[in-house]
Coordinates of N, CA and C in Angstrom, one line a residue:
M14 N -13.3 -6.4 -12.9 CA -13.3 -4.9 -12.7 C -12.0 -5.0 -11.2
A15 N -11.1 -4.0 -11.4 CA -10.0 -4.5 -10.4 C -10.3 -4.4 -8.5
I16 N -9.6 -4.8 -8.1 CA -10.0 -4.6 -6.7 C -8.7 -3.8 -5.9
I17 N -9.2 -2.5 -5.4 CA -7.9 -1.6 -5.3 C -7.7 -1.3 -3.9
I18 N -6.2 -1.9 -3.4 CA -6.0 -1.6 -2.5 C -4.7 -0.5 -1.8
T19 N -5.0 0.2 -1.2 CA -4.1 1.3 -0.9 C -3.3 0.7 0.7
V20 N -1.6 0.9 0.6 CA -1.2 0.6 1.8 C -0.9 2.4 2.2
S21 N -1.2 2.7 3.7 CA -1.1 4.0 4.0 C -0.7 3.7 5.5
N22 N 0.3 5.2 5.9 CA 0.1 5.1 7.3 C 1.5 6.9 7.2
Q23 N 1.0 7.7 7.9 CA 1.3 9.0 7.7 C 2.9 9.0 8.4
K24 N 3.0 8.2 9.4 CA 4.3 7.8 9.9 C 5.3 7.1 8.9
G25 N 6.5 7.9 8.7 CA 7.6 6.7 7.8 C 8.4 5.9 8.4
G26 N 9.1 5.0 8.2 CA 9.9 3.6 8.8 C 8.6 2.5 9.1
V27 N 7.4 2.3 8.2 CA 6.8 1.7 8.9 C 6.7 0.3 8.4
G28 N 7.3 0.0 7.0 CA 7.2 -0.9 6.3 C 6.4 -0.5 5.3
K29 N 5.7 0.6 5.2 CA 4.9 0.7 4.4 C 4.7 0.4 2.4
T30 N 6.1 0.5 2.2 CA 6.5 0.3 1.0 C 6.5 -1.2 0.7
T31 N 7.5 -1.6 1.7 CA 7.8 -2.9 1.9 C 6.9 -4.1 1.2
T32 N 5.3 -3.6 2.4 CA 4.6 -4.2 2.5 C 3.8 -4.0 1.0
S33 N 3.4 -2.9 0.5 CA 3.3 -2.3 -1.0 C 3.8 -3.4 -1.5
A34 N 5.0 -3.7 -1.7 CA 6.0 -4.5 -2.9 C 5.7 -5.9 -2.4
A35 N 5.3 -6.2 -1.4 CA 5.1 -7.6 -0.9 C 3.4 -8.0 -1.4
L36 N 2.7 -7.5 -1.7 CA 1.4 -7.5 -1.9 C 1.3 -7.5 -3.5
A37 N 1.9 -6.7 -4.0 CA 1.6 -6.0 -5.7 C 2.7 -8.1 -6.3
S38 N 4.1 -7.7 -5.5 CA 4.7 -9.3 -6.1 C 4.1 -10.6 -5.7
G39 N 3.6 -10.5 -4.5 CA 2.9 -11.8 -4.2 C 1.7 -12.0 -5.2
I40 N 0.6 -11.3 -5.2 CA -0.4 -11.0 -6.0 C -0.4 -11.4 -7.7
F41 N 1.0 -11.0 -7.7 CA 1.4 -11.0 -9.4 C 1.5 -12.4 -9.0
L42 N 2.3 -13.1 -8.5 CA 2.9 -14.5 -8.4 C 1.9 -15.3 -8.5
T43 N 0.6 -15.2 -8.2 CA -0.6 -16.2 -7.9 C -1.0 -16.3 -9.5
G44 N -0.3 -15.4 -10.6 CA -1.4 -15.5 -11.8 C -2.1 -14.3 -12.4
R45 N -2.8 -13.2 -11.6 CA -3.2 -12.0 -11.4 C -2.6 -11.2 -12.1
R46 N -3.2 -10.1 -12.8 CA -3.0 -9.1 -13.2 C -3.0 -8.0 -12.1
V47 N -1.7 -7.4 -12.4 CA -1.7 -6.2 -11.2 C -1.2 -5.2 -11.6
L48 N -1.2 -3.9 -10.8 CA -0.7 -2.8 -11.5 C -0.4 -1.9 -9.7
G49 N 0.9 -1.8 -9.8 CA 1.6 -1.2 -8.5 C 1.8 0.2 -8.8
I50 N 0.5 1.1 -8.2 CA 1.2 2.6 -8.2 C 1.9 3.4 -7.0
D51 N 3.1 3.9 -7.6 CA 3.8 4.7 -6.4 C 3.4 6.2 -6.3
L52 N 2.6 6.6 -5.1 CA 2.2 7.8 -4.9 C 3.1 8.4 -3.6
D53 N 4.3 7.9 -3.5 CA 5.5 8.4 -2.9 C 6.5 8.9 -3.5
P54 N 6.9 10.4 -3.4 CA 7.8 11.5 -4.1 C 9.1 10.6 -3.8
Q55 N 9.4 9.3 -3.2 CA 10.8 9.0 -3.2 C 10.9 8.0 -3.8
G56 N 10.0 7.5 -4.6 CA 9.8 6.7 -5.7 C 10.8 5.1 -5.5
N57 N 10.0 4.9 -4.2 CA 10.3 3.1 -3.9 C 10.1 2.2 -4.2
L58 N 9.2 2.2 -4.4 CA 8.0 1.1 -5.1 C 9.0 0.2 -6.2
G59 N 9.2 1.3 -7.0 CA 9.6 0.8 -8.6 C 10.9 0.2 -8.2
F60 N 11.6 1.0 -7.3 CA 12.8 0.1 -7.0 C 12.8 -1.5 -6.5
C61 N 11.7 -1.2 -5.6 CA 11.6 -2.9 -4.5 C 11.1 -3.5 -5.4
L62 N 10.6 -3.2 -6.3 CA 10.3 -4.2 -7.5 C 10.9 -4.8 -8.9
G63 N 12.2 -4.3 -8.8 CA 13.1 -4.6 -9.8 C 13.0 -3.3 -11.2
A64 N 11.6 -2.2 -11.2 CA 11.4 -1.5 -12.6 C 12.4 -0.8 -12.7
N65 N 12.5 -0.8 -14.3 CA 13.7 0.5 -14.7 C 12.9 1.4 -15.4
A66 N 13.0 2.1 -14.8 CA 11.6 3.9 -15.0 C 12.8 4.7 -15.1
D67 N 14.0 4.5 -15.5 CA 14.7 5.8 -16.1 C 13.6 6.3 -17.5
N68 N 14.1 7.9 -17.5 CA 13.5 8.4 -18.7 C 11.9 8.2 -18.9
H69 N 11.0 7.5 -18.2 CA 9.8 7.7 -18.2 C 8.9 8.1 -17.7
Y70 N 7.6 8.1 -18.2 CA 6.5 9.2 -17.5 C 6.4 8.4 -16.4
T71 N 5.7 9.4 -15.1 CA 6.0 9.2 -13.7 C 4.1 9.3 -13.6
V72 N 3.7 9.1 -12.3 CA 2.5 8.8 -12.2 C 1.7 10.7 -11.8
L73 N 2.8 11.4 -11.9 CA 2.6 12.6 -11.7 C 2.4 13.2 -13.2
D74 N 2.5 12.7 -14.2 CA 2.0 13.1 -15.7 C 0.8 12.6 -15.9
V75 N 0.1 11.3 -15.4 CA -1.3 10.7 -15.6 C -2.0 11.9 -15.0
L76 N -1.6 12.2 -13.2 CA -2.3 12.7 -12.5 C -2.7 14.4 -12.7
K77 N -1.5 14.8 -13.6 CA -1.9 16.1 -14.8 C -2.9 16.2 -15.8
G78 N -2.7 14.9 -16.3 CA -3.4 14.5 -17.7 C -2.7 14.9 -19.0
S79 N -1.6 14.8 -18.7 CA -0.4 14.9 -19.6 C -0.4 13.2 -20.8
V80 N -0.5 12.1 -20.0 CA -0.6 11.1 -20.7 C -1.9 10.2 -20.0
S81 N -2.1 9.2 -20.4 CA -3.0 8.4 -20.2 C -2.4 7.4 -19.1
V82 N -2.9 6.6 -18.2 CA -2.6 5.2 -18.0 C -1.6 4.3 -18.6
K83 N -2.2 3.8 -19.8 CA -1.6 3.3 -20.5 C 0.0 3.8 -21.0
E84 N -0.5 4.9 -21.1 CA 1.1 5.6 -21.7 C 2.1 5.5 -20.9
A85 N 2.0 5.7 -19.4 CA 2.5 6.2 -18.9 C 3.2 4.7 -18.1
L86 N 2.6 3.4 -18.3 CA 2.9 2.2 -17.7 C 4.9 1.7 -17.9
V87 N 5.0 1.0 -17.0 CA 6.2 0.4 -16.9 C 6.2 -0.9 -16.9
H88 N 6.7 -1.5 -17.9 CA 6.3 -3.0 -17.8 C 8.0 -4.0 -17.8
G89 N 7.6 -4.1 -16.4 CA 9.2 -5.0 -16.0 C 9.5 -6.5 -16.5
E90 N 10.4 -6.8 -16.6 CA 10.3 -8.5 -16.8 C 10.1 -9.5 -15.5
G91 N 9.1 -9.8 -15.6 CA 8.8 -10.8 -14.2 C 8.5 -10.2 -13.3
V92 N 7.8 -8.9 -13.8 CA 7.2 -7.9 -12.7 C 5.4 -7.5 -12.7
C93 N 5.0 -7.3 -11.9 CA 3.8 -6.6 -12.5 C 4.1 -4.9 -12.8
D94 N 3.1 -4.4 -13.4 CA 3.1 -3.2 -14.3 C 3.0 -2.3 -12.9
L95 N 3.7 -0.9 -13.6 CA 3.9 0.0 -12.8 C 3.6 1.2 -12.8
L96 N 3.0 2.0 -11.9 CA 3.2 3.7 -12.6 C 4.1 4.6 -11.5
V97 N 5.3 4.5 -12.0 CA 6.4 5.3 -10.8 C 6.4 6.5 -10.7
S98 N 7.4 7.1 -9.6 CA 7.1 8.6 -9.4 C 8.8 8.8 -8.8
D99 N 8.8 10.3 -9.0 CA 9.9 10.7 -8.5 C 9.7 11.9 -7.4
I100 N 10.9 12.5 -7.4 CA 10.6 13.6 -6.3 C 9.5 15.3 -6.5
S101 N 9.5 14.9 -8.1 CA 8.8 16.2 -8.6 C 7.4 15.8 -8.1
L102 N 7.1 14.6 -7.8 CA 5.6 14.7 -7.2 C 5.6 15.3 -5.8
S103 N 6.7 15.5 -5.2 CA 6.4 16.2 -3.9 C 6.1 17.8 -4.0
S104 N 5.7 18.0 -5.4 CA 5.2 19.9 -5.7 C 4.6 19.6 -6.6
S105 N 3.4 18.8 -6.5 CA 2.4 18.3 -7.6 C 1.3 19.6 -8.2
G106 N 1.1 20.4 -7.0 CA 0.3 21.4 -7.3 C -1.4 20.8 -7.8
L107 N -1.5 19.8 -7.3 CA -2.6 19.1 -7.3 C -3.7 19.7 -6.2
E108 N -3.4 20.5 -5.3 CA -4.1 21.1 -4.4 C -4.9 22.4 -5.2
N109 N -4.3 23.0 -6.2 CA -4.8 24.4 -6.6 C -5.8 23.9 -7.9
I110 N -6.2 22.6 -8.2 CA -7.1 22.0 -9.0 C -8.5 22.3 -8.6
P111 N -9.6 23.3 -9.2 CA -10.7 23.7 -8.4 C -11.4 22.8 -8.2
S112 N -11.7 21.8 -9.4 CA -12.4 20.9 -8.6 C -12.1 19.2 -9.1
R113 N -12.8 18.5 -8.1 CA -12.4 16.8 -8.2 C -10.9 16.5 -7.6
R114 N -10.7 17.7 -7.5 CA -8.8 17.5 -7.4 C -8.8 16.2 -6.6
E115 N -10.0 15.5 -5.4 CA -9.6 14.4 -4.7 C -10.2 13.1 -5.3
C116 N -10.1 13.3 -6.6 CA -10.8 12.3 -7.1 C -10.0 11.9 -8.7
I117 N -8.7 12.8 -8.8 CA -7.8 12.7 -9.7 C -7.6 11.3 -10.5
L118 N -6.8 11.0 -9.4 CA -6.8 9.3 -9.5 C -7.4 8.4 -9.7
K119 N -8.5 8.3 -9.4 CA -9.7 7.9 -9.7 C -10.4 7.3 -10.9
D120 N -10.5 8.7 -11.5 CA -10.8 9.2 -12.9 C -10.0 8.7 -13.8
A121 N -8.6 9.0 -13.8 CA -7.7 8.9 -14.4 C -7.6 6.5 -14.6
L122 N -8.1 6.2 -13.4 CA -7.7 4.9 -13.6 C -8.9 3.9 -14.1
A123 N -9.9 4.7 -14.3 CA -11.4 4.3 -14.6 C -11.3 3.6 -16.3
P124 N -10.7 3.9 -16.9 CA -10.5 3.2 -18.2 C -9.6 1.6 -18.3
V125 N -8.9 1.8 -17.2 CA -7.9 0.5 -17.4 C -8.0 -0.4 -16.2
L126 N -9.5 -0.2 -15.4 CA -10.0 -1.1 -14.3 C -10.1 -2.6 -14.7
N127 N -10.2 -2.4 -16.1 CA -11.1 -3.9 -16.6 C -9.9 -4.8 -17.1
Q128 N -9.0 -4.4 -17.0 CA -7.6 -5.1 -17.5 C -6.8 -5.2 -16.7
Y129 N -7.4 -4.8 -15.2 CA -6.4 -5.4 -14.0 C -7.3 -6.8 -13.0
D130 N -6.7 -7.5 -12.5 CA -7.4 -8.4 -11.1 C -7.1 -7.2 -9.8
Y131 N -5.9 -6.7 -9.4 CA -5.5 -5.8 -8.2 C -4.7 -4.8 -8.6
I132 N -4.8 -3.7 -8.1 CA -4.6 -2.2 -8.0 C -3.8 -2.0 -6.5
I133 N -2.6 -1.7 -6.7 CA -2.0 -1.9 -4.9 C -1.5 -0.3 -5.2
I134 N -1.8 0.5 -4.3 CA -1.4 1.7 -4.2 C 0.0 1.9 -2.8
D135 N 0.8 2.4 -3.1 CA 1.6 3.2 -2.0 C 2.1 4.6 -1.7
T136 N 1.4 4.9 -0.8 CA 1.4 6.5 -0.8 C 2.5 7.0 0.3
P137 N 2.3 8.5 0.0 CA 3.8 9.1 1.1 C 3.3 9.3 2.5
P138 N 4.2 9.3 3.6 CA 4.5 9.2 4.5 C 3.5 10.4 5.0
A139 N 2.2 10.8 4.8 CA 1.8 11.8 4.9 C 0.3 11.7 4.9
L140 N -0.4 12.9 5.6 CA -2.0 12.9 4.9 C -1.9 14.1 3.7
N141 N -2.4 13.7 2.6 CA -2.2 14.8 1.8 C -2.9 14.8 1.0
I142 N -3.0 15.5 -0.4 CA -4.0 15.6 -1.4 C -3.5 14.0 -2.2
L143 N -2.3 13.3 -2.1 CA -2.1 12.3 -2.8 C -2.9 11.1 -2.0
T144 N -2.7 11.1 -0.7 CA -3.6 10.0 0.3 C -5.0 10.2 -0.1
V145 N -5.2 11.3 -0.2 CA -6.6 11.3 -0.2 C -7.4 11.1 -1.5
N146 N -6.5 10.8 -2.4 CA -6.9 10.4 -4.1 C -6.8 9.0 -4.1
A147 N -5.5 8.5 -3.2 CA -5.9 6.9 -2.9 C -6.7 6.5 -2.2
Y148 N -7.0 7.1 -1.4 CA -8.2 6.7 -0.5 C -9.7 6.8 -1.3
S149 N -9.7 7.9 -2.2 CA -11.0 7.7 -2.4 C -11.5 7.1 -3.9
A150 N -10.0 6.4 -4.1 CA -10.2 5.4 -5.6 C -10.2 4.0 -5.2
S151 N -10.1 3.7 -3.7 CA -9.7 2.3 -3.0 C -10.9 1.7 -2.7
D152 N -10.9 0.4 -2.8 CA -11.8 -0.3 -1.7 C -11.4 -0.9 -0.7
F153 N -10.4 -1.0 -0.3 CA -9.3 -1.3 1.1 C -8.8 -0.4 1.3
L154 N -8.1 -0.4 2.7 CA -7.0 0.5 3.2 C -6.4 -0.8 4.3
I155 N -4.9 -1.1 4.0 CA -4.3 -1.6 5.1 C -3.2 -0.6 5.5
I156 N -3.2 -0.7 7.2 CA -2.3 0.3 7.5 C -1.0 -0.3 8.2
P157 N -0.2 -0.6 7.8 CA 1.2 -1.2 8.6 C 1.9 0.0 9.6
M158 N 2.1 -0.7 10.8 CA 2.9 -0.2 11.9 C 3.7 -0.5 12.6
A159 N 5.0 -0.1 12.8 CA 5.7 -0.2 13.3 C 5.6 -0.4 14.6
S160 N 6.3 -1.8 15.7 CA 5.9 -1.9 16.4 C 6.7 -1.3 18.0
D161 N 6.5 0.0 17.7 CA 7.3 1.4 18.8 C 5.8 2.3 18.9
I162 N 6.0 2.8 19.8 CA 5.3 3.6 20.2 C 4.8 4.6 19.4
L163 N 6.2 5.5 19.2 CA 6.1 6.7 18.1 C 4.7 6.1 17.0
S164 N 4.8 4.6 16.5 CA 4.0 4.4 15.1 C 2.8 4.8 15.4
L165 N 2.3 5.0 16.8 CA 0.9 5.0 17.5 C 0.1 6.1 17.4
V166 N 1.2 7.2 17.4 CA 0.9 8.4 17.1 C 0.3 9.0 15.8
G167 N -0.7 9.9 16.0 CA -1.1 10.5 14.8 C -2.0 9.4 13.8
L168 N -2.7 8.3 14.4 CA -3.4 7.3 14.5 C -5.0 8.3 14.4
A169 N -5.1 9.0 15.2 CA -6.1 9.7 15.1 C -6.8 10.5 14.2
Q170 N -5.8 11.3 13.7 CA -6.2 12.0 12.6 C -6.3 11.3 11.2
L171 N -5.6 10.2 11.3 CA -6.1 9.1 10.1 C -7.1 8.8 10.5
K172 N -7.7 8.4 11.5 CA -8.9 8.1 11.6 C -10.3 9.4 10.9
E173 N -9.6 10.8 11.4 CA -10.2 11.4 10.7 C -10.7 11.2 9.2
T174 N -9.3 11.5 8.6 CA -9.2 11.4 7.3 C -10.1 10.2 6.4
I175 N -10.2 9.0 7.4 CA -10.5 7.8 6.7 C -12.1 8.4 6.4
E176 N -12.6 8.7 7.7 CA -14.5 9.4 8.0 C -14.5 10.4 6.9
S177 N -13.6 11.1 6.5 CA -14.4 12.3 5.8 C -14.1 11.7 3.7
V178 N -13.0 10.6 3.8 CA -13.3 10.3 2.6 C -14.3 9.5 2.7
K179 N -15.2 8.6 3.6 CA -16.0 7.9 3.3 C -17.2 8.5 3.3
D180 N -17.6 9.8 3.9 CA -18.6 10.5 3.8 C -18.3 11.5 2.5
T181 N -17.8 11.7 2.0 CA -17.4 12.8 1.2 C -17.4 12.2 -0.1
F182 N -16.2 11.3 -0.7 CA -16.0 10.8 -1.8 C -16.3 9.3 -2.3
N183 N -16.0 8.6 -0.7 CA -15.9 6.8 -1.3 C -16.6 6.4 -0.4
P184 N -17.7 5.9 0.0 CA -18.8 5.5 1.3 C -18.0 4.1 1.3
N185 N -18.2 3.4 0.1 CA -17.7 1.8 0.6 C -15.9 1.2 0.7
F186 N -15.4 2.4 0.8 CA -13.8 2.4 1.6 C -14.1 1.8 2.8
Q187 N -13.1 0.6 2.8 CA -13.5 -0.4 4.1 C -11.4 -0.1 4.6
V188 N -11.5 -0.2 6.0 CA -10.2 -0.5 6.3 C -9.9 -2.0 6.5
L189 N -8.8 -2.9 6.4 CA -8.8 -3.9 5.8 C -8.5 -4.5 7.5
G190 N -7.3 -3.6 7.7 CA -6.8 -3.7 9.2 C -5.4 -2.9 9.6
I191 N -5.0 -3.4 10.4 CA -3.7 -2.9 10.8 C -2.3 -4.1 11.2
L192 N -1.7 -3.9 10.3 CA -0.3 -4.8 10.3 C 0.9 -4.2 10.9
L193 N 1.2 -5.1 12.0 CA 2.3 -4.9 12.9 C 3.5 -5.7 11.9
T194 N 4.7 -4.7 12.1 CA 6.2 -5.0 11.4 C 6.8 -4.6 12.6
K195 N 7.9 -5.3 11.9 CA 9.2 -5.2 13.0 C 8.9 -5.8 14.4
F196 N 7.9 -6.6 14.0 CA 7.4 -7.1 15.7 C 8.2 -8.4 16.1
S197 N 8.7 -8.2 17.0 CA 9.5 -9.1 18.0 C 8.5 -9.6 19.0
R198 N 7.9 -11.1 19.1 CA 7.3 -11.7 19.9 C 8.2 -11.9 21.7
R199 N 9.5 -11.9 21.4 CA 10.4 -11.9 22.8 C 10.7 -10.3 23.5
M200 N 9.9 -9.1 22.6 CA 10.2 -8.1 23.5 C 8.7 -7.8 24.1
R201 N 9.1 -7.1 25.2 CA 7.3 -6.7 25.8 C 6.9 -5.2 25.3
L202 N 7.6 -4.4 24.7 CA 7.1 -3.5 24.1 C 6.3 -3.8 22.7
S203 N 7.2 -4.9 21.8 CA 5.8 -5.2 20.9 C 5.0 -5.9 21.6
R204 N 4.6 -6.4 22.6 CA 3.3 -7.1 23.2 C 2.5 -5.8 23.5
D205 N 3.1 -4.8 24.2 CA 2.7 -3.5 24.5 C 1.9 -2.7 23.4
V206 N 2.6 -2.7 22.3 CA 1.8 -1.7 21.1 C 1.0 -2.9 20.5
L207 N 1.1 -4.2 20.4 CA 0.0 -5.1 20.0 C -1.5 -4.8 21.1
D208 N -1.6 -4.8 22.1 CA -2.5 -4.4 23.0 C -2.9 -3.0 22.4
M209 N -1.7 -1.5 22.2 CA -2.6 -0.5 21.9 C -3.1 -0.5 20.7
A210 N -2.4 -1.0 19.8 CA -2.8 -1.4 18.5 C -4.8 -1.7 18.4
N211 N -4.9 -2.7 19.2 CA -6.2 -3.9 19.3 C -7.3 -2.4 19.4
Q212 N -6.8 -1.4 20.4 CA -7.6 -0.7 20.7 C -7.8 0.7 19.9
L213 N -6.7 1.3 19.0 CA -6.8 1.7 18.2 C -8.0 1.3 16.9
A214 N -7.3 0.1 17.0 CA -8.4 -0.4 16.0 C -9.7 -0.7 16.0
S215 N -10.2 -0.9 17.1 CA -11.8 -0.9 17.3 C -12.1 0.6 17.5
Q216 N -11.5 1.6 17.1 CA -11.9 2.9 17.2 C -12.1 3.0 15.6
I217 N -11.7 2.6 14.9 CA -11.7 2.4 13.6 C -12.6 1.6 12.8
D218 N -13.2 1.0 13.4 CA -14.0 -0.5 13.4 C -13.2 -1.6 12.6
T219 N -12.1 -1.5 12.8 CA -11.1 -3.0 11.9 C -10.4 -4.0 13.3
R220 N -9.5 -4.3 12.7 CA -9.1 -5.4 13.4 C -7.4 -5.1 13.4
V221 N -6.6 -5.9 14.1 CA -5.2 -6.3 13.6 C -4.9 -7.4 13.4
F222 N -4.2 -7.6 12.2 CA -4.0 -8.8 11.3 C -3.4 -9.9 12.9
E223 N -4.2 -11.2 12.2 CA -3.0 -12.2 13.1 C -1.7 -11.7 12.8
T224 N -1.8 -12.3 11.7 CA -0.4 -12.1 11.2 C 0.5 -10.8 11.6
R225 N 1.8 -11.4 11.8 CA 3.1 -10.0 12.6 C 4.2 -10.3 11.6
I226 N 4.8 -9.4 10.8 CA 5.9 -9.3 10.3 C 7.1 -9.0 11.1
R227 N 8.0 -9.8 10.8 CA 9.3 -10.1 12.3 C 10.2 -9.2 11.3
P228 N 11.0 -8.7 12.0 CA 12.5 -8.4 11.0 C 13.2 -9.0 10.3
G229 N 13.9 -8.3 9.1 CA 14.5 -9.7 8.4 C 15.3 -8.8 7.5
V230 N 16.8 -9.5 7.4 CA 17.3 -8.9 6.4 C 17.2 -9.1 5.0
A231 N 16.3 -10.0 4.5 CA 16.3 -10.3 3.0 C 15.1 -9.2 2.5
I232 N 14.4 -8.5 3.6 CA 13.8 -7.7 3.1 C 14.4 -6.2 2.1
A233 N 15.4 -6.2 3.2 CA 16.1 -5.0 3.1 C 17.2 -5.2 2.0
E234 N 17.4 -7.1 1.6 CA 18.4 -7.5 0.8 C 17.5 -7.0 -0.6
A235 N 16.7 -7.4 -1.2 CA 16.0 -8.0 -2.3 C 15.8 -6.7 -3.5
P236 N 15.6 -5.5 -2.5 CA 15.5 -4.7 -3.5 C 16.7 -4.3 -4.3
A237 N 17.8 -4.7 -3.8 CA 19.3 -4.4 -4.4 C 19.5 -5.0 -5.2
H238 N 19.0 -6.5 -5.3 CA 19.5 -7.7 -6.5 C 18.0 -7.4 -7.7
G239 N 17.1 -6.5 -7.2 CA 15.9 -6.1 -8.4 C 15.4 -7.4 -8.0
E240 N 15.0 -8.3 -7.1 CA 14.6 -9.1 -7.0 C 13.0 -8.7 -6.2
S241 N 12.0 -9.9 -6.0 CA 11.0 -9.8 -5.0 C 11.5 -10.3 -3.7
I242 N 10.6 -9.9 -2.9 CA 11.0 -10.6 -1.5 C 10.9 -12.1 -1.8
F243 N 9.8 -12.5 -2.4 CA 9.5 -14.0 -2.4 C 10.5 -14.9 -3.1
T244 N 11.1 -14.1 -4.1 CA 11.9 -14.9 -5.0 C 13.4 -15.1 -4.4
Y245 N 13.7 -13.9 -3.8 CA 14.9 -13.9 -3.7 C 15.2 -14.8 -2.5
N246 N 14.6 -14.6 -1.3 CA 14.9 -15.5 -0.2 C 13.5 -16.3 0.5
P247 N 12.7 -16.8 0.0 CA 11.5 -17.6 0.5 C 11.5 -18.0 1.7
N248 N 12.8 -18.1 2.6 CA 12.7 -18.9 3.4 C 13.3 -18.3 4.2
S249 N 13.3 -16.7 4.5 CA 13.5 -15.8 5.4 C 12.0 -16.0 6.7
P250 N 12.6 -15.5 7.6 CA 11.2 -15.5 8.5 C 10.6 -14.6 8.0
A251 N 10.8 -13.1 7.7 CA 10.0 -12.1 7.3 C 9.1 -12.3 6.1
V252 N 9.9 -13.2 5.3 CA 9.1 -13.5 3.7 C 8.3 -14.2 4.0
Q253 N 8.5 -15.1 4.9 CA 7.3 -16.2 5.2 C 6.0 -15.5 5.8
D254 N 6.7 -14.4 6.7 CA 5.7 -13.5 7.4 C 4.7 -12.9 6.4
Y255 N 5.4 -12.6 5.8 CA 3.9 -11.9 4.3 C 3.7 -12.8 3.7
A256 N 4.0 -13.9 3.5 CA 3.5 -15.2 2.6 C 2.2 -15.0 3.6
E257 N 2.5 -15.6 5.0 CA 0.9 -16.2 5.8 C -0.1 -15.0 5.6
F258 N 0.3 -13.6 5.2 CA 0.0 -12.5 5.5 C -1.3 -12.2 4.3
L259 N -0.4 -12.7 3.2 CA -1.3 -12.8 1.7 C -2.6 -14.0 2.5
L260 N -2.3 -14.9 2.9 CA -3.0 -16.1 3.3 C -3.9 -15.3 4.1
E261 N -4.2 -14.9 4.9 CA -4.8 -14.1 5.5 C -6.1 -13.2 5.4
I262 N -5.6 -12.3 4.4 CA -6.5 -11.5 3.7 C -7.3 -11.9 2.3
A263 N -6.4 -13.3 2.2 CA -7.1 -13.6 0.6 C -8.9 -13.7 0.8
P264 N -9.1 -14.0 2.0 CA -11.0 -14.4 1.5 C -11.1 -12.7 1.4
A265 N -10.5 -12.0 2.4 CA -11.6 -10.5 2.5 C -11.1 -9.9 0.9
I266 N -10.2 -10.1 0.2 CA -9.9 -9.3 -1.2 C -10.5 -10.7 -2.2
H267 N -10.7 -11.6 -2.0 CA -11.6 -12.1 -3.3 C -10.3 -13.1 -3.9
L268 N -9.3 -13.0 -3.3 CA -8.1 -13.7 -3.8 C -8.1 -15.5 -3.3
K269 N -8.5 -16.0 -4.1 CA -8.7 -17.2 -4.1 C -7.7 -18.2 -5.2
E270 N -7.9 -19.9 -4.7 CA -7.0 -19.9 -5.6 C -7.2 -20.0 -7.6
A271 N -6.3 -19.7 -8.2 CA -6.8 -19.7 -9.7 C -7.1 -21.2 -9.8

């Protein structure tokens, strides 16, 4: 049975897709069966993982019930399976579905849960029906947060959404933690944000991960070369941080050595 992890923050530019891609590719490189799902209309997760998704079914086709998950899968060479997205997802119309619209993704994934060890979901920078679907289907939530003050804005609303999903659709949904990205140990601002992030984490009954992700050019360059960050430049400090992050969360997500 797959462990489902959503990466989410309603603010853009916090490293959400980069973190989703790092999780998907990093876990895949350990030999696990991984499915990546892109619920962001920008469709960047597939690009980050080097998938060629031209003229292919998208996750919207799955959510609308036009095709099954199996029919919509994109199989890349040397990458995990993917459900890709495009701009059409921004006007999905899922809000108009009369019943169980918050659980469409969960229902669609049910037939393939035994075919994967992990499912990683990238979400849009918004708290909308797509985000709620991701939360309703998931075991764990990771919240990436850039090391700036603006990234702290809106986390109270995120807290309300998490609590609402736990109360109504997914009582076992767990916030795994807050991951600080673009973190510079030399900058006082980063240290101040860390202090405030710890306060916010206590409010949503979670923690700030010990691993912080430093800025790194390799993270931006890897998608243009169609490679995972781990194969493109494993010596980059930022890539090493993501490798350390995988080790940190491994016990919580049952990612033990094969």
